[in-house]
Amino acid sequence: DQQVKQNSPSLSVQEGRISILNCDYTNSMFDYFLWYKKYPAEGPTFLISISSIKDKNEDGRFTVFLNKSAKHLSLHIVPSQPGDSAVYFCAASSWGKLQFGAGTQVVVTP
Amino acid sequence: GAGVSQSPRYKVAKRGQDVALRCDPISGHVSLFWYQQALGQGPEFLTYFQNEAQLDKSGLPSDRFFAERPEGSVSTLKIQRTQQEDSAVYLCASSPTGGTEAFFGQGTRLTVV
């Protein structure tokens, strides 16, 4: 069963605008949430994370929001840049084990 | 080295052949994970080590899959009698402690023909 879901397989956004990526989860035991970015032929690269005791974490252009009651988290990238074009994976951790969503392909257009 | 290193980067195996995939984690990282990523999907958990102890192997798809980390550093994922459905990218990740961000290697792309 898929406990972490990214329902949007792709997202196209104009350079300078905001990218919003969404992720839903079903397991209330997850205690840590992460976003990874992946370029072709490379492994996923850690981007930003949030503990389940927080509702927001910000790092430069990247902000992650967590809504525990809705079991939903989102990643905001603002402003979007061409180098942000990649696949973004949402991941959730329970007892040290990460479970990933299927990913969202982001394309930032000039 | 500075990051997680995996070898080989690419492996083509004939069906029925045994393969061994190697992972060198970041020095000093306690936790090590193996994931399998099929095309168009997210990484799927296979197994997890804390030092040399294999704490969770619930994601290994069959008894043909075996992982070890005998000295708590380098790990090997072995697949016996490979099948076509084993074709995937195998990712290794390490973490200073479990539950925080894990750092991934570039992966080994296995193709079974």
PDB file of C-alpha atoms in Angstrom:
ATOM      1  CA  ASP A   1       0.000   0.000   0.000  1.00  0.00           C
ATOM      2  CA  GLN A   2       1.238   3.436  -0.916  1.00  0.00           C
ATOM      3  CA  GLN A   3       1.530   5.407   2.314  1.00  0.00           C
ATOM      4  CA  VAL A   4       3.019   8.502   0.706  1.00  0.00           C
ATOM      5  CA  LYS A   5       1.313   9.931  -2.360  1.00  0.00           C
ATOM      6  CA  GLN A   6       2.196  12.647  -4.803  1.00  0.00           C
ATOM      7  CA  ASN A   7      -0.852  12.959  -7.007  1.00  0.00           C
ATOM      8  CA  SER A   8       0.612  15.362  -9.537  1.00  0.00           C
ATOM      9  CA  PRO A   9       3.097  13.606 -11.796  1.00  0.00           C
ATOM     10  CA  SER A  10       4.163  16.862 -13.415  1.00  0.00           C
ATOM     11  CA  LEU A  11       4.140  20.613 -12.905  1.00  0.00           C
ATOM     12  CA  SER A  12       5.059  23.374 -15.320  1.00  0.00           C
ATOM     13  CA  VAL A  13       5.795  26.819 -13.935  1.00  0.00           C
ATOM     14  CA  GLN A  14       7.144  30.037 -15.345  1.00  0.00           C
ATOM     15  CA  GLU A  15      10.501  31.313 -14.179  1.00  0.00           C
ATOM     16  CA  GLY A  16      10.077  33.723 -11.272  1.00  0.00           C
ATOM     17  CA  ARG A  17       6.716  32.315 -10.226  1.00  0.00           C
ATOM     18  CA  ILE A  18       5.947  30.075  -7.269  1.00  0.00           C
ATOM     19  CA  SER A  19       6.062  26.274  -7.543  1.00  0.00           C
ATOM     20  CA  ILE A  20       3.819  24.390  -5.149  1.00  0.00           C
ATOM     21  CA  LEU A  21       4.284  20.648  -4.796  1.00  0.00           C
ATOM     22  CA  ASN A  22       1.878  18.587  -2.755  1.00  0.00           C
ATOM     23  CA  CYS A  23       2.169  15.349  -0.835  1.00  0.00           C
ATOM     24  CA  ASP A  24      -0.326  13.306   1.182  1.00  0.00           C
ATOM     25  CA  TYR A  25       0.358  10.503   3.631  1.00  0.00           C
ATOM     26  CA  THR A  26      -1.729   7.967   5.461  1.00  0.00           C
ATOM     27  CA  ASN A  27       0.431   6.755   8.340  1.00  0.00           C
ATOM     28  CA  SER A  28       0.093   8.910  11.463  1.00  0.00           C
ATOM     29  CA  MET A  29       3.258   7.309  12.887  1.00  0.00           C
ATOM     30  CA  PHE A  30       5.486   9.241  10.478  1.00  0.00           C
ATOM     31  CA  ASP A  31       7.561  11.641  12.536  1.00  0.00           C
ATOM     32  CA  TYR A  32       9.783  13.336   9.977  1.00  0.00           C
ATOM     33  CA  PHE A  33       9.163  14.510   6.457  1.00  0.00           C
ATOM     34  CA  LEU A  34      11.661  15.315   3.737  1.00  0.00           C
ATOM     35  CA  TRP A  35      11.814  16.590   0.195  1.00  0.00           C
ATOM     36  CA  TYR A  36      14.400  15.335  -2.254  1.00  0.00           C
ATOM     37  CA  LYS A  37      15.321  16.622  -5.676  1.00  0.00           C
ATOM     38  CA  LYS A  38      16.555  14.330  -8.421  1.00  0.00           C
ATOM     39  CA  TYR A  39      18.259  15.034 -11.714  1.00  0.00           C
ATOM     40  CA  PRO A  40      18.488  12.324 -14.396  1.00  0.00           C
ATOM     41  CA  ALA A  41      21.186   9.693 -13.776  1.00  0.00           C
ATOM     42  CA  GLU A  42      21.855  11.002 -10.297  1.00  0.00           C
ATOM     43  CA  GLY A  43      20.725   9.919  -6.872  1.00  0.00           C
ATOM     44  CA  PRO A  44      18.157  11.985  -4.951  1.00  0.00           C
ATOM     45  CA  THR A  45      19.585  15.043  -3.219  1.00  0.00           C
ATOM     46  CA  PHE A  46      18.226  16.187   0.123  1.00  0.00           C
ATOM     47  CA  LEU A  47      16.454  19.525  -0.107  1.00  0.00           C
ATOM     48  CA  ILE A  48      14.564  20.361   3.076  1.00  0.00           C
ATOM     49  CA  SER A  49      12.870  18.581   5.960  1.00  0.00           C
ATOM     50  CA  ILE A  50      10.378  19.136   8.735  1.00  0.00           C
ATOM     51  CA  SER A  51       9.719  17.437  12.023  1.00  0.00           C
ATOM     52  CA  SER A  52       6.180  16.383  12.848  1.00  0.00           C
ATOM     53  CA  ILE A  53       6.148  18.796  15.787  1.00  0.00           C
ATOM     54  CA  LYS A  54       6.453  21.788  13.477  1.00  0.00           C
ATOM     55  CA  ASP A  55       4.174  23.185  10.805  1.00  0.00           C
ATOM     56  CA  LYS A  56       6.644  25.191   8.759  1.00  0.00           C
ATOM     57  CA  ASN A  57      10.313  25.171   7.858  1.00  0.00           C
ATOM     58  CA  GLU A  58      12.020  27.644   5.597  1.00  0.00           C
ATOM     59  CA  ASP A  59      15.394  27.535   3.875  1.00  0.00           C
ATOM     60  CA  GLY A  60      16.073  30.252   1.351  1.00  0.00           C
ATOM     61  CA  ARG A  61      13.701  29.866  -1.590  1.00  0.00           C
ATOM     62  CA  PHE A  62      12.265  26.636  -0.189  1.00  0.00           C
ATOM     63  CA  THR A  63       9.518  26.370   2.404  1.00  0.00           C
ATOM     64  CA  VAL A  64       7.843  23.192   3.581  1.00  0.00           C
ATOM     65  CA  PHE A  65       4.437  23.287   5.245  1.00  0.00           C
ATOM     66  CA  LEU A  66       2.999  20.437   7.290  1.00  0.00           C
ATOM     67  CA  ASN A  67      -0.689  20.021   8.111  1.00  0.00           C
ATOM     68  CA  LYS A  68      -0.836  17.028  10.444  1.00  0.00           C
ATOM     69  CA  SER A  69      -4.601  16.990  10.804  1.00  0.00           C
ATOM     70  CA  ALA A  70      -4.970  16.719   7.038  1.00  0.00           C
ATOM     71  CA  LYS A  71      -1.891  14.466   6.690  1.00  0.00           C
ATOM     72  CA  HIS A  72      -0.649  16.802   4.016  1.00  0.00           C
ATOM     73  CA  LEU A  73       2.576  18.588   3.303  1.00  0.00           C
ATOM     74  CA  SER A  74       3.655  20.928   0.584  1.00  0.00           C
ATOM     75  CA  LEU A  75       6.843  22.399  -0.778  1.00  0.00           C
ATOM     76  CA  HIS A  76       6.902  25.980  -2.008  1.00  0.00           C
ATOM     77  CA  ILE A  77       9.706  27.209  -4.235  1.00  0.00           C
ATOM     78  CA  VAL A  78       9.787  30.930  -4.798  1.00  0.00           C
ATOM     79  CA  PRO A  79      10.956  32.325  -7.073  1.00  0.00           C
ATOM     80  CA  SER A  80      11.307  29.316  -9.380  1.00  0.00           C
ATOM     81  CA  GLN A  81      14.507  29.148 -11.417  1.00  0.00           C
ATOM     82  CA  PRO A  82      15.418  27.084 -14.505  1.00  0.00           C
ATOM     83  CA  GLY A  83      17.844  25.020 -12.386  1.00  0.00           C
ATOM     84  CA  ASP A  84      14.886  23.876 -10.292  1.00  0.00           C
ATOM     85  CA  SER A  85      13.708  21.690 -13.179  1.00  0.00           C
ATOM     86  CA  ALA A  86      13.959  18.176 -11.763  1.00  0.00           C
ATOM     87  CA  VAL A  87      11.886  15.415 -10.174  1.00  0.00           C
ATOM     88  CA  TYR A  88      10.897  16.154  -6.596  1.00  0.00           C
ATOM     89  CA  PHE A  89      10.193  13.344  -4.156  1.00  0.00           C
ATOM     90  CA  CYS A  90       8.330  13.657  -0.900  1.00  0.00           C
ATOM     91  CA  ALA A  91       9.463  11.201   1.793  1.00  0.00           C
ATOM     92  CA  ALA A  92       8.221  10.329   5.262  1.00  0.00           C
ATOM     93  CA  SER A  93      10.159   8.650   8.026  1.00  0.00           C
ATOM     94  CA  SER A  94       9.072   6.181  10.657  1.00  0.00           C
ATOM     95  CA  TRP A  95      11.667   4.371  12.793  1.00  0.00           C
ATOM     96  CA  GLY A  96      14.379   5.607  10.458  1.00  0.00           C
ATOM     97  CA  LYS A  97      12.855   4.090   7.336  1.00  0.00           C
ATOM     98  CA  LEU A  98      11.980   6.479   4.518  1.00  0.00           C
ATOM     99  CA  GLN A  99       8.930   5.933   2.345  1.00  0.00           C
ATOM    100  CA  PHE A 100       8.769   7.912  -0.862  1.00  0.00           C
ATOM    101  CA  GLY A 101       6.069   9.239  -3.087  1.00  0.00           C
ATOM    102  CA  ALA A 102       6.192   8.610  -6.826  1.00  0.00           C
ATOM    103  CA  GLY A 103       7.625  12.039  -7.559  1.00  0.00           C
ATOM    104  CA  THR A 104       6.573  15.206  -9.368  1.00  0.00           C
ATOM    105  CA  GLN A 105       8.436  16.323 -12.476  1.00  0.00           C
ATOM    106  CA  VAL A 106       8.869  20.099 -12.346  1.00  0.00           C
ATOM    107  CA  VAL A 107       9.662  22.059 -15.479  1.00  0.00           C
ATOM    108  CA  VAL A 108      10.508  25.730 -15.107  1.00  0.00           C
ATOM    109  CA  THR A 109      10.005  27.604 -18.341  1.00  0.00           C
ATOM    110  CA  PRO A 110      11.651  30.926 -19.259  1.00  0.00           C
TER     111      PRO A 110
ATOM    112  CA  GLY B   1      35.234  10.196  -0.233  1.00  0.00           C
ATOM    113  CA  ALA B   2      32.824  13.024   0.404  1.00  0.00           C
ATOM    114  CA  GLY B   3      29.644  11.267  -0.640  1.00  0.00           C
ATOM    115  CA  VAL B   4      28.016   7.867  -0.901  1.00  0.00           C
ATOM    116  CA  SER B   5      29.683   5.814  -3.585  1.00  0.00           C
ATOM    117  CA  GLN B   6      28.069   2.913  -5.408  1.00  0.00           C
ATOM    118  CA  SER B   7      29.572   0.444  -7.836  1.00  0.00           C
ATOM    119  CA  PRO B   8      29.123  -0.550 -10.515  1.00  0.00           C
ATOM    120  CA  ARG B   9      27.116   2.321 -11.990  1.00  0.00           C
ATOM    121  CA  TYR B  10      25.628   0.016 -14.600  1.00  0.00           C
ATOM    122  CA  LYS B  11      25.235  -3.738 -14.621  1.00  0.00           C
ATOM    123  CA  VAL B  12      23.772  -5.971 -17.303  1.00  0.00           C
ATOM    124  CA  ALA B  13      23.059  -9.503 -16.138  1.00  0.00           C
ATOM    125  CA  LYS B  14      21.686 -12.498 -17.935  1.00  0.00           C
ATOM    126  CA  ARG B  15      18.586 -13.987 -16.368  1.00  0.00           C
ATOM    127  CA  GLY B  16      19.616 -16.483 -13.728  1.00  0.00           C
ATOM    128  CA  GLN B  17      22.952 -14.836 -13.034  1.00  0.00           C
ATOM    129  CA  ASP B  18      23.950 -13.697  -9.542  1.00  0.00           C
ATOM    130  CA  VAL B  19      24.931 -10.044  -9.010  1.00  0.00           C
ATOM    131  CA  ALA B  20      26.551  -8.083  -6.179  1.00  0.00           C
ATOM    132  CA  LEU B  21      26.123  -4.348  -5.768  1.00  0.00           C
ATOM    133  CA  ARG B  22      28.448  -2.386  -3.532  1.00  0.00           C
ATOM    134  CA  CYS B  23      27.849   0.696  -1.402  1.00  0.00           C
ATOM    135  CA  ASP B  24      30.457   2.806   0.353  1.00  0.00           C
ATOM    136  CA  PRO B  25      28.620   5.115   2.752  1.00  0.00           C
ATOM    137  CA  ILE B  26      29.817   8.443   4.059  1.00  0.00           C
ATOM    138  CA  SER B  27      32.485   7.800   6.664  1.00  0.00           C
ATOM    139  CA  GLY B  28      31.078   7.642  10.167  1.00  0.00           C
ATOM    140  CA  HIS B  29      27.458   7.307   9.122  1.00  0.00           C
ATOM    141  CA  VAL B  30      25.689   4.845  11.355  1.00  0.00           C
ATOM    142  CA  SER B  31      22.643   4.110   9.228  1.00  0.00           C
ATOM    143  CA  LEU B  32      22.644   2.604   5.759  1.00  0.00           C
ATOM    144  CA  PHE B  33      19.648   1.993   3.535  1.00  0.00           C
ATOM    145  CA  TRP B  34      19.025   0.178   0.272  1.00  0.00           C
ATOM    146  CA  TYR B  35      16.213   1.234  -2.035  1.00  0.00           C
ATOM    147  CA  GLN B  36      14.931  -0.056  -5.354  1.00  0.00           C
ATOM    148  CA  GLN B  37      13.608   2.425  -7.900  1.00  0.00           C
ATOM    149  CA  ALA B  38      11.638   1.229 -10.892  1.00  0.00           C
ATOM    150  CA  LEU B  39      11.181   3.505 -13.880  1.00  0.00           C
ATOM    151  CA  GLY B  40       8.752   6.344 -13.189  1.00  0.00           C
ATOM    152  CA  GLN B  41       8.340   5.480  -9.533  1.00  0.00           C
ATOM    153  CA  GLY B  42       9.753   6.632  -6.243  1.00  0.00           C
ATOM    154  CA  PRO B  43      12.412   4.653  -4.397  1.00  0.00           C
ATOM    155  CA  GLU B  44      11.041   1.628  -2.536  1.00  0.00           C
ATOM    156  CA  PHE B  45      12.620   0.621   0.747  1.00  0.00           C
ATOM    157  CA  LEU B  46      14.485  -2.685   0.750  1.00  0.00           C
ATOM    158  CA  THR B  47      16.525  -2.913   3.944  1.00  0.00           C
ATOM    159  CA  TYR B  48      18.186  -0.904   6.695  1.00  0.00           C
ATOM    160  CA  PHE B  49      21.351  -1.303   8.764  1.00  0.00           C
ATOM    161  CA  GLN B  50      22.428   0.403  11.913  1.00  0.00           C
ATOM    162  CA  ASN B  51      26.158  -0.232  12.058  1.00  0.00           C
ATOM    163  CA  GLU B  52      26.496  -3.941  11.220  1.00  0.00           C
ATOM    164  CA  ALA B  53      23.040  -4.884  12.441  1.00  0.00           C
ATOM    165  CA  GLN B  54      20.326  -5.372   9.842  1.00  0.00           C
ATOM    166  CA  LEU B  55      17.351  -3.890  11.693  1.00  0.00           C
ATOM    167  CA  ASP B  56      14.745  -4.110   8.972  1.00  0.00           C
ATOM    168  CA  LYS B  57      14.644  -6.239   5.849  1.00  0.00           C
ATOM    169  CA  SER B  58      10.932  -6.137   5.320  1.00  0.00           C
ATOM    170  CA  GLY B  59      11.246  -4.587   1.867  1.00  0.00           C
ATOM    171  CA  LEU B  60      13.364  -7.321   0.303  1.00  0.00           C
ATOM    172  CA  PRO B  61      11.075  -8.728  -2.410  1.00  0.00           C
ATOM    173  CA  SER B  62      12.170 -12.335  -2.147  1.00  0.00           C
ATOM    174  CA  ASP B  63      14.705 -14.654  -0.565  1.00  0.00           C
ATOM    175  CA  ARG B  64      16.852 -14.136  -3.665  1.00  0.00           C
ATOM    176  CA  PHE B  65      17.803 -10.762  -2.216  1.00  0.00           C
ATOM    177  CA  PHE B  66      20.405 -10.597   0.509  1.00  0.00           C
ATOM    178  CA  ALA B  67      22.251  -7.646   2.048  1.00  0.00           C
ATOM    179  CA  GLU B  68      25.140  -7.458   4.439  1.00  0.00           C
ATOM    180  CA  ARG B  69      27.289  -4.874   6.185  1.00  0.00           C
ATOM    181  CA  PRO B  70      29.740  -7.022   8.121  1.00  0.00           C
ATOM    182  CA  GLU B  71      31.962  -4.300   9.577  1.00  0.00           C
ATOM    183  CA  GLY B  72      29.417  -1.543   9.828  1.00  0.00           C
ATOM    184  CA  SER B  73      30.768   0.374   6.852  1.00  0.00           C
ATOM    185  CA  VAL B  74      30.665  -0.985   3.283  1.00  0.00           C
ATOM    186  CA  SER B  75      27.503  -2.839   2.341  1.00  0.00           C
ATOM    187  CA  THR B  76      26.748  -5.326  -0.418  1.00  0.00           C
ATOM    188  CA  LEU B  77      23.361  -6.119  -1.895  1.00  0.00           C
ATOM    189  CA  LYS B  78      23.326  -9.513  -3.545  1.00  0.00           C
ATOM    190  CA  ILE B  79      20.654 -10.765  -5.891  1.00  0.00           C
ATOM    191  CA  GLN B  80      20.688 -14.435  -6.760  1.00  0.00           C
ATOM    192  CA  ARG B  81      19.231 -15.954  -9.908  1.00  0.00           C
ATOM    193  CA  THR B  82      18.243 -12.563 -11.303  1.00  0.00           C
ATOM    194  CA  GLN B  83      14.877 -12.179 -13.025  1.00  0.00           C
ATOM    195  CA  GLN B  84      13.720  -9.541 -15.477  1.00  0.00           C
ATOM    196  CA  GLU B  85      11.538  -7.913 -12.835  1.00  0.00           C
ATOM    197  CA  ASP B  86      14.710  -7.185 -10.845  1.00  0.00           C
ATOM    198  CA  SER B  87      15.673  -4.593 -13.460  1.00  0.00           C
ATOM    199  CA  ALA B  88      15.729  -1.254 -11.650  1.00  0.00           C
ATOM    200  CA  VAL B  89      18.019   1.347 -10.159  1.00  0.00           C
ATOM    201  CA  TYR B  90      19.328   0.284  -6.765  1.00  0.00           C
ATOM    202  CA  LEU B  91      20.036   3.212  -4.494  1.00  0.00           C
ATOM    203  CA  CYS B  92      22.090   3.214  -1.349  1.00  0.00           C
ATOM    204  CA  ALA B  93      21.803   5.958   1.260  1.00  0.00           C
ATOM    205  CA  SER B  94      23.537   6.678   4.532  1.00  0.00           C
ATOM    206  CA  SER B  95      22.619   8.827   7.474  1.00  0.00           C
ATOM    207  CA  PRO B  96      24.469   9.929  10.604  1.00  0.00           C
ATOM    208  CA  THR B  97      21.446   8.702  12.534  1.00  0.00           C
ATOM    209  CA  GLY B  98      18.215   7.153  11.367  1.00  0.00           C
ATOM    210  CA  GLY B  99      15.223   9.421  10.922  1.00  0.00           C
ATOM    211  CA  THR B 100      17.086  12.442   9.652  1.00  0.00           C
ATOM    212  CA  GLU B 101      18.105  13.253   6.122  1.00  0.00           C
ATOM    213  CA  ALA B 102      19.711  10.402   4.248  1.00  0.00           C
ATOM    214  CA  PHE B 103      22.368  11.028   1.607  1.00  0.00           C
ATOM    215  CA  PHE B 104      22.046   9.001  -1.540  1.00  0.00           C
ATOM    216  CA  GLY B 105      24.580   7.559  -3.923  1.00  0.00           C
ATOM    217  CA  GLN B 106      24.159   7.772  -7.678  1.00  0.00           C
ATOM    218  CA  GLY B 107      22.693   4.294  -7.815  1.00  0.00           C
ATOM    219  CA  THR B 108      23.398   1.142  -9.772  1.00  0.00           C
ATOM    220  CA  ARG B 109      21.221   0.570 -12.810  1.00  0.00           C
ATOM    221  CA  LEU B 110      20.648  -3.157 -13.152  1.00  0.00           C
ATOM    222  CA  THR B 111      19.293  -4.527 -16.396  1.00  0.00           C
ATOM    223  CA  VAL B 112      18.429  -8.206 -16.556  1.00  0.00           C
ATOM    224  CA  VAL B 113      18.226  -9.584 -20.079  1.00  0.00           C
TER     225      VAL B 113
END
